[in-house]
Amino acid sequence: DIQMTQSPSSLSASVGDRVTITCRASQGISTYLAWFQQKPGKAPKSLIYSASSLQSGVPSKFSGSGSGTDFTLTISSLQPEDFATYYCQQYNSYPLTFGGGTKVEIK
Amino acid sequence: QVQLVQSGAEVKKPGASVKVSCKASGYTFTGYYMHWVRQAPGQGLEWMGWIDPNSGGTNYAQKFQGRVTMTRDTSISTAYMDLRGLRSDDTAMYYCARARTGDIFDYWGQGTLVTVSS
């Protein structure tokens, strides 16, 4: 199974900050990488697929990059509605696997 | 608009089975795979498998092989996930998620909480 490791596991940031979250795969996955946002008590929301493509309706303040084993999710200017937990997921091979999550909290 | 509406919360005893439903609307049900993902309390996301609503074909995570069955009823655009031999560590929120070609998740159901307790 491909292991997905996210860092940091949590971070504190202020409104307006630029935030970057890292995801590393235990083996190369090309760009078969997705990012999800989950708020407390809610279902995950799909943000990015193919490492850098935004899902329909997702604001452009979210961006993704990377290929192979190293990926990043960047939020250009953090807003109150962006405080949540973010997960990466690989869909290069089965079983599909998720990172452990990064909780973005208010500083 | 695409909607996935799941069945309500369940409380089950150890050893029992649970069947969770996921009713799709706003798109052609047979045109997209349906995946199931679970999340234990305070934990991360765990993929369980998918069903192709068109053919009924399935692919289950090895961890759940022999305990899970995914089915569908195309007449009512509903997918089902049946988990048997429930244990306390099966207590989790269970989500269905629609996937475009290539296992790209786009829409999620609201989740169904399954609690396993004696």
PDB file of C-alpha atoms in Angstrom:
ATOM      1  CA  ASP A   1       0.000   0.000   0.000  1.00  0.00           C
ATOM      2  CA  ILE A   2       1.131   3.550  -0.698  1.00  0.00           C
ATOM      3  CA  GLN A   3       1.598   5.576   2.493  1.00  0.00           C
ATOM      4  CA  MET A   4       0.698   9.266   2.394  1.00  0.00           C
ATOM      5  CA  THR A   5       2.411  11.506   4.949  1.00  0.00           C
ATOM      6  CA  GLN A   6       1.236  15.054   5.548  1.00  0.00           C
ATOM      7  CA  SER A   7       3.114  17.801   7.329  1.00  0.00           C
ATOM      8  CA  PRO A   8       2.568  19.571   9.522  1.00  0.00           C
ATOM      9  CA  SER A   9      -0.187  17.701  11.348  1.00  0.00           C
ATOM     10  CA  SER A  10      -1.486  21.052  12.548  1.00  0.00           C
ATOM     11  CA  LEU A  11      -0.688  24.704  12.146  1.00  0.00           C
ATOM     12  CA  SER A  12      -1.851  28.032  13.500  1.00  0.00           C
ATOM     13  CA  ALA A  13      -2.244  30.922  11.105  1.00  0.00           C
ATOM     14  CA  SER A  14      -3.854  34.338  10.906  1.00  0.00           C
ATOM     15  CA  VAL A  15      -6.451  35.652   8.490  1.00  0.00           C
ATOM     16  CA  GLY A  16      -4.627  36.819   5.385  1.00  0.00           C
ATOM     17  CA  ASP A  17      -1.673  34.473   5.812  1.00  0.00           C
ATOM     18  CA  ARG A  18      -0.331  32.318   2.997  1.00  0.00           C
ATOM     19  CA  VAL A  19      -0.431  28.683   4.102  1.00  0.00           C
ATOM     20  CA  THR A  20       1.343  25.684   2.588  1.00  0.00           C
ATOM     21  CA  ILE A  21       0.681  22.032   3.437  1.00  0.00           C
ATOM     22  CA  THR A  22       2.934  19.222   2.257  1.00  0.00           C
ATOM     23  CA  CYS A  23       2.027  15.658   1.294  1.00  0.00           C
ATOM     24  CA  ARG A  24       4.596  12.958   0.544  1.00  0.00           C
ATOM     25  CA  ALA A  25       3.869   9.577  -1.052  1.00  0.00           C
ATOM     26  CA  SER A  26       5.887   6.479  -0.151  1.00  0.00           C
ATOM     27  CA  GLN A  27       6.364   5.780  -3.866  1.00  0.00           C
ATOM     28  CA  GLY A  28       5.854   7.692  -7.071  1.00  0.00           C
ATOM     29  CA  ILE A  29       2.233   8.430  -7.964  1.00  0.00           C
ATOM     30  CA  SER A  30       2.716  10.737 -10.960  1.00  0.00           C
ATOM     31  CA  THR A  31       0.023  13.412 -10.467  1.00  0.00           C
ATOM     32  CA  TYR A  32      -2.720  11.097  -9.193  1.00  0.00           C
ATOM     33  CA  LEU A  33      -3.183  13.238  -6.097  1.00  0.00           C
ATOM     34  CA  ALA A  34      -6.279  14.918  -4.681  1.00  0.00           C
ATOM     35  CA  TRP A  35      -6.898  17.347  -1.823  1.00  0.00           C
ATOM     36  CA  PHE A  36      -9.989  17.569   0.389  1.00  0.00           C
ATOM     37  CA  GLN A  37     -11.204  20.036   3.000  1.00  0.00           C
ATOM     38  CA  GLN A  38     -13.225  18.893   5.993  1.00  0.00           C
ATOM     39  CA  LYS A  39     -14.902  21.131   8.556  1.00  0.00           C
ATOM     40  CA  PRO A  40     -16.000  19.777  11.959  1.00  0.00           C
ATOM     41  CA  GLY A  41     -19.107  17.630  11.720  1.00  0.00           C
ATOM     42  CA  LYS A  42     -19.228  17.884   7.925  1.00  0.00           C
ATOM     43  CA  ALA A  43     -18.417  15.619   4.996  1.00  0.00           C
ATOM     44  CA  PRO A  44     -15.171  16.196   3.134  1.00  0.00           C
ATOM     45  CA  LYS A  45     -15.266  18.596   0.208  1.00  0.00           C
ATOM     46  CA  SER A  46     -13.248  17.944  -2.926  1.00  0.00           C
ATOM     47  CA  LEU A  47     -10.822  20.792  -3.718  1.00  0.00           C
ATOM     48  CA  ILE A  48      -8.142  19.627  -6.160  1.00  0.00           C
ATOM     49  CA  TYR A  49      -7.483  16.624  -8.393  1.00  0.00           C
ATOM     50  CA  SER A  50      -4.601  15.641 -10.649  1.00  0.00           C
ATOM     51  CA  ALA A  51      -2.341  17.463  -8.167  1.00  0.00           C
ATOM     52  CA  SER A  52      -3.162  20.923  -9.498  1.00  0.00           C
ATOM     53  CA  SER A  53      -6.631  21.047 -11.109  1.00  0.00           C
ATOM     54  CA  LEU A  54      -9.365  22.835  -9.182  1.00  0.00           C
ATOM     55  CA  GLN A  55     -12.722  21.142  -8.795  1.00  0.00           C
ATOM     56  CA  SER A  56     -15.631  23.121 -10.182  1.00  0.00           C
ATOM     57  CA  GLY A  57     -16.606  25.990  -7.912  1.00  0.00           C
ATOM     58  CA  VAL A  58     -13.434  25.963  -5.797  1.00  0.00           C
ATOM     59  CA  PRO A  59     -11.946  29.459  -5.434  1.00  0.00           C
ATOM     60  CA  SER A  60      -8.597  30.213  -7.031  1.00  0.00           C
ATOM     61  CA  LYS A  61      -6.993  31.023  -3.660  1.00  0.00           C
ATOM     62  CA  PHE A  62      -6.447  27.247  -3.459  1.00  0.00           C
ATOM     63  CA  SER A  63      -3.642  25.830  -5.559  1.00  0.00           C
ATOM     64  CA  GLY A  64      -1.806  22.540  -5.752  1.00  0.00           C
ATOM     65  CA  SER A  65       1.504  21.460  -7.183  1.00  0.00           C
ATOM     66  CA  GLY A  66       3.886  18.545  -7.359  1.00  0.00           C
ATOM     67  CA  SER A  67       4.412  15.214  -9.032  1.00  0.00           C
ATOM     68  CA  GLY A  68       6.048  11.919  -8.216  1.00  0.00           C
ATOM     69  CA  THR A  69       6.278  11.790  -4.429  1.00  0.00           C
ATOM     70  CA  ASP A  70       6.110  15.404  -3.204  1.00  0.00           C
ATOM     71  CA  PHE A  71       3.054  17.638  -3.325  1.00  0.00           C
ATOM     72  CA  THR A  72       1.844  20.890  -1.813  1.00  0.00           C
ATOM     73  CA  LEU A  73      -1.475  22.601  -1.199  1.00  0.00           C
ATOM     74  CA  THR A  74      -1.316  26.375  -0.870  1.00  0.00           C
ATOM     75  CA  ILE A  75      -3.996  28.760   0.349  1.00  0.00           C
ATOM     76  CA  SER A  76      -2.951  32.197  -0.857  1.00  0.00           C
ATOM     77  CA  SER A  77      -4.802  34.346   1.687  1.00  0.00           C
ATOM     78  CA  LEU A  78      -6.411  32.507   4.573  1.00  0.00           C
ATOM     79  CA  GLN A  79      -9.998  33.471   5.324  1.00  0.00           C
ATOM     80  CA  PRO A  80     -12.173  32.518   8.309  1.00  0.00           C
ATOM     81  CA  GLU A  81     -14.034  29.896   6.251  1.00  0.00           C
ATOM     82  CA  ASP A  82     -10.744  28.129   5.423  1.00  0.00           C
ATOM     83  CA  PHE A  83     -10.079  26.967   8.966  1.00  0.00           C
ATOM     84  CA  ALA A  84     -10.541  23.217   8.619  1.00  0.00           C
ATOM     85  CA  THR A  85      -8.676  19.934   8.270  1.00  0.00           C
ATOM     86  CA  TYR A  86      -7.105  19.169   4.894  1.00  0.00           C
ATOM     87  CA  TYR A  87      -6.403  15.680   3.548  1.00  0.00           C
ATOM     88  CA  CYS A  88      -4.411  14.488   0.565  1.00  0.00           C
ATOM     89  CA  GLN A  89      -5.284  11.245  -1.240  1.00  0.00           C
ATOM     90  CA  GLN A  90      -3.519   9.158  -3.845  1.00  0.00           C
ATOM     91  CA  TYR A  91      -5.484   7.410  -6.561  1.00  0.00           C
ATOM     92  CA  ASN A  92      -2.549   5.964  -8.468  1.00  0.00           C
ATOM     93  CA  SER A  93      -3.208   2.453  -7.203  1.00  0.00           C
ATOM     94  CA  TYR A  94      -5.481   0.418  -4.947  1.00  0.00           C
ATOM     95  CA  PRO A  95      -6.114   0.645  -2.106  1.00  0.00           C
ATOM     96  CA  LEU A  96      -6.733   4.356  -2.367  1.00  0.00           C
ATOM     97  CA  THR A  97      -5.049   5.967   0.636  1.00  0.00           C
ATOM     98  CA  PHE A  98      -5.283   9.270   2.467  1.00  0.00           C
ATOM     99  CA  GLY A  99      -2.821  11.336   4.415  1.00  0.00           C
ATOM    100  CA  GLY A 100      -3.370  11.765   8.143  1.00  0.00           C
ATOM    101  CA  GLY A 101      -4.678  15.295   7.769  1.00  0.00           C
ATOM    102  CA  THR A 102      -3.497  18.817   8.557  1.00  0.00           C
ATOM    103  CA  LYS A 103      -5.614  20.884  10.918  1.00  0.00           C
ATOM    104  CA  VAL A 104      -5.478  24.601  10.157  1.00  0.00           C
ATOM    105  CA  GLU A 105      -6.367  26.624  13.234  1.00  0.00           C
ATOM    106  CA  ILE A 106      -6.762  30.294  14.006  1.00  0.00           C
ATOM    107  CA  LYS A 107      -3.769  31.977  15.611  1.00  0.00           C
TER     108      LYS A 107
ATOM    109  CA  GLN B   1     -27.525  19.788  -8.864  1.00  0.00           C
ATOM    110  CA  VAL B   2     -25.744  16.625  -7.800  1.00  0.00           C
ATOM    111  CA  GLN B   3     -26.868  15.294  -4.422  1.00  0.00           C
ATOM    112  CA  LEU B   4     -25.981  12.166  -2.494  1.00  0.00           C
ATOM    113  CA  VAL B   5     -28.329  11.589   0.436  1.00  0.00           C
ATOM    114  CA  GLN B   6     -27.455   8.839   2.887  1.00  0.00           C
ATOM    115  CA  SER B   7     -29.602   6.905   5.331  1.00  0.00           C
ATOM    116  CA  GLY B   8     -29.800   7.751   9.003  1.00  0.00           C
ATOM    117  CA  ALA B   9     -27.638   6.820  11.948  1.00  0.00           C
ATOM    118  CA  GLU B  10     -27.521   3.216  13.113  1.00  0.00           C
ATOM    119  CA  VAL B  11     -26.701   1.541  16.425  1.00  0.00           C
ATOM    120  CA  LYS B  12     -25.720  -2.100  16.193  1.00  0.00           C
ATOM    121  CA  LYS B  13     -24.483  -4.812  18.528  1.00  0.00           C
ATOM    122  CA  PRO B  14     -21.173  -6.578  17.936  1.00  0.00           C
ATOM    123  CA  GLY B  15     -21.512  -9.336  15.369  1.00  0.00           C
ATOM    124  CA  ALA B  16     -24.484  -7.721  13.644  1.00  0.00           C
ATOM    125  CA  SER B  17     -24.676  -6.292  10.122  1.00  0.00           C
ATOM    126  CA  VAL B  18     -25.483  -2.817   8.871  1.00  0.00           C
ATOM    127  CA  LYS B  19     -26.671  -1.639   5.469  1.00  0.00           C
ATOM    128  CA  VAL B  20     -26.139   2.004   4.564  1.00  0.00           C
ATOM    129  CA  SER B  21     -27.825   3.559   1.543  1.00  0.00           C
ATOM    130  CA  CYS B  22     -26.786   6.457  -0.667  1.00  0.00           C
ATOM    131  CA  LYS B  23     -29.462   7.940  -2.946  1.00  0.00           C
ATOM    132  CA  ALA B  24     -28.148   9.888  -5.919  1.00  0.00           C
ATOM    133  CA  SER B  25     -29.908  12.645  -7.805  1.00  0.00           C
ATOM    134  CA  GLY B  26     -29.060  15.358 -10.307  1.00  0.00           C
ATOM    135  CA  TYR B  27     -27.026  13.175 -12.657  1.00  0.00           C
ATOM    136  CA  THR B  28     -27.058   9.849 -14.511  1.00  0.00           C
ATOM    137  CA  PHE B  29     -26.536   7.327 -11.719  1.00  0.00           C
ATOM    138  CA  THR B  30     -24.998   4.668 -13.970  1.00  0.00           C
ATOM    139  CA  GLY B  31     -22.427   7.046 -15.385  1.00  0.00           C
ATOM    140  CA  TYR B  32     -20.181   7.334 -12.318  1.00  0.00           C
ATOM    141  CA  TYR B  33     -18.605   4.905  -9.888  1.00  0.00           C
ATOM    142  CA  MET B  34     -19.635   5.175  -6.230  1.00  0.00           C
ATOM    143  CA  HIS B  35     -16.977   4.817  -3.558  1.00  0.00           C
ATOM    144  CA  TRP B  36     -17.357   4.265   0.169  1.00  0.00           C
ATOM    145  CA  VAL B  37     -15.029   5.876   2.724  1.00  0.00           C
ATOM    146  CA  ARG B  38     -15.191   5.702   6.494  1.00  0.00           C
ATOM    147  CA  GLN B  39     -13.868   7.861   9.324  1.00  0.00           C
ATOM    148  CA  ALA B  40     -13.558   6.648  12.903  1.00  0.00           C
ATOM    149  CA  PRO B  41     -14.184   9.287  15.583  1.00  0.00           C
ATOM    150  CA  GLY B  42     -11.349  11.814  15.609  1.00  0.00           C
ATOM    151  CA  GLN B  43      -9.444   9.862  12.969  1.00  0.00           C
ATOM    152  CA  GLY B  44      -8.603  10.144   9.277  1.00  0.00           C
ATOM    153  CA  LEU B  45     -10.267   8.834   6.144  1.00  0.00           C
ATOM    154  CA  GLU B  46     -10.193   5.172   5.095  1.00  0.00           C
ATOM    155  CA  TRP B  47     -11.195   3.902   1.651  1.00  0.00           C
ATOM    156  CA  MET B  48     -13.425   0.807   1.603  1.00  0.00           C
ATOM    157  CA  GLY B  49     -14.120   0.163  -2.073  1.00  0.00           C
ATOM    158  CA  TRP B  50     -16.260   1.065  -5.057  1.00  0.00           C
ATOM    159  CA  ILE B  51     -19.179  -0.148  -7.112  1.00  0.00           C
ATOM    160  CA  ASP B  52     -19.816   0.490 -10.777  1.00  0.00           C
ATOM    161  CA  PRO B  53     -23.569   1.211 -10.833  1.00  0.00           C
ATOM    162  CA  ASN B  54     -23.722   0.366 -14.533  1.00  0.00           C
ATOM    163  CA  SER B  55     -22.385  -3.187 -14.357  1.00  0.00           C
ATOM    164  CA  GLY B  56     -22.604  -3.896 -10.635  1.00  0.00           C
ATOM    165  CA  GLY B  57     -18.890  -4.645 -10.605  1.00  0.00           C
ATOM    166  CA  THR B  58     -17.065  -4.005  -7.358  1.00  0.00           C
ATOM    167  CA  ASN B  59     -13.571  -3.534  -5.988  1.00  0.00           C
ATOM    168  CA  TYR B  60     -13.056  -3.834  -2.239  1.00  0.00           C
ATOM    169  CA  ALA B  61     -10.087  -2.910  -0.074  1.00  0.00           C
ATOM    170  CA  GLN B  62      -8.314  -6.053   1.091  1.00  0.00           C
ATOM    171  CA  LYS B  63      -9.031  -5.071   4.701  1.00  0.00           C
ATOM    172  CA  PHE B  64     -12.778  -5.431   4.148  1.00  0.00           C
ATOM    173  CA  GLN B  65     -12.822  -8.415   1.771  1.00  0.00           C
ATOM    174  CA  GLY B  66     -15.289 -11.026   3.026  1.00  0.00           C
ATOM    175  CA  ARG B  67     -17.105  -8.569   5.303  1.00  0.00           C
ATOM    176  CA  VAL B  68     -18.381  -5.910   2.909  1.00  0.00           C
ATOM    177  CA  THR B  69     -20.790  -6.066   0.007  1.00  0.00           C
ATOM    178  CA  MET B  70     -21.617  -3.090  -2.208  1.00  0.00           C
ATOM    179  CA  THR B  71     -24.743  -3.241  -4.329  1.00  0.00           C
ATOM    180  CA  ARG B  72     -26.994  -0.876  -6.225  1.00  0.00           C
ATOM    181  CA  ASP B  73     -30.575  -0.480  -7.386  1.00  0.00           C
ATOM    182  CA  THR B  74     -30.545   1.471 -10.627  1.00  0.00           C
ATOM    183  CA  SER B  75     -34.345   1.851 -10.612  1.00  0.00           C
ATOM    184  CA  ILE B  76     -34.089   4.181  -7.626  1.00  0.00           C
ATOM    185  CA  SER B  77     -30.533   5.485  -8.190  1.00  0.00           C
ATOM    186  CA  THR B  78     -29.331   4.149  -4.871  1.00  0.00           C
ATOM    187  CA  ALA B  79     -26.084   2.503  -3.814  1.00  0.00           C
ATOM    188  CA  TYR B  80     -25.737   0.339  -0.719  1.00  0.00           C
ATOM    189  CA  MET B  81     -22.877  -0.692   1.520  1.00  0.00           C
ATOM    190  CA  ASP B  82     -23.427  -3.767   3.704  1.00  0.00           C
ATOM    191  CA  LEU B  83     -20.881  -4.489   6.457  1.00  0.00           C
ATOM    192  CA  ARG B  84     -21.095  -7.752   8.412  1.00  0.00           C
ATOM    193  CA  GLY B  85     -19.540  -9.031  11.604  1.00  0.00           C
ATOM    194  CA  LEU B  86     -19.467  -5.594  13.168  1.00  0.00           C
ATOM    195  CA  ARG B  87     -16.883  -4.867  15.846  1.00  0.00           C
ATOM    196  CA  SER B  88     -16.450  -1.897  18.131  1.00  0.00           C
ATOM    197  CA  ASP B  89     -13.703  -0.547  15.867  1.00  0.00           C
ATOM    198  CA  ASP B  90     -16.206  -0.348  13.009  1.00  0.00           C
ATOM    199  CA  THR B  91     -17.794   2.576  14.855  1.00  0.00           C
ATOM    200  CA  ALA B  92     -17.375   5.374  12.339  1.00  0.00           C
ATOM    201  CA  MET B  93     -18.992   7.825   9.970  1.00  0.00           C
ATOM    202  CA  TYR B  94     -19.502   6.154   6.613  1.00  0.00           C
ATOM    203  CA  TYR B  95     -19.515   8.294   3.465  1.00  0.00           C
ATOM    204  CA  CYS B  96     -20.418   7.587  -0.133  1.00  0.00           C
ATOM    205  CA  ALA B  97     -18.538   9.613  -2.736  1.00  0.00           C
ATOM    206  CA  ARG B  98     -19.122   9.880  -6.463  1.00  0.00           C
ATOM    207  CA  ALA B  99     -16.085   9.449  -8.673  1.00  0.00           C
ATOM    208  CA  ARG B 100     -15.396  10.602 -12.206  1.00  0.00           C
ATOM    209  CA  THR B 101     -13.260   8.522 -14.537  1.00  0.00           C
ATOM    210  CA  GLY B 102      -9.987   7.647 -12.902  1.00  0.00           C
ATOM    211  CA  ASP B 103     -11.266   7.543  -9.314  1.00  0.00           C
ATOM    212  CA  ILE B 104     -11.490  11.318  -9.028  1.00  0.00           C
ATOM    213  CA  PHE B 105     -13.895  12.049  -6.178  1.00  0.00           C
ATOM    214  CA  ASP B 106     -16.116  15.057  -6.716  1.00  0.00           C
ATOM    215  CA  TYR B 107     -19.286  14.849  -4.609  1.00  0.00           C
ATOM    216  CA  TRP B 108     -19.774  13.342  -1.160  1.00  0.00           C
ATOM    217  CA  GLY B 109     -22.810  12.229   0.820  1.00  0.00           C
ATOM    218  CA  GLN B 110     -23.490  13.791   4.199  1.00  0.00           C
ATOM    219  CA  GLY B 111     -22.347  10.678   6.068  1.00  0.00           C
ATOM    220  CA  THR B 112     -24.025   7.963   8.158  1.00  0.00           C
ATOM    221  CA  LEU B 113     -22.873   7.354  11.712  1.00  0.00           C
ATOM    222  CA  VAL B 114     -22.694   3.678  12.604  1.00  0.00           C
ATOM    223  CA  THR B 115     -22.169   2.934  16.287  1.00  0.00           C
ATOM    224  CA  VAL B 116     -21.266  -0.577  17.384  1.00  0.00           C
ATOM    225  CA  SER B 117     -21.854  -1.154  21.056  1.00  0.00           C
ATOM    226  CA  SER B 118     -23.070  -3.923  23.316  1.00  0.00           C
TER     227      SER B 118
END
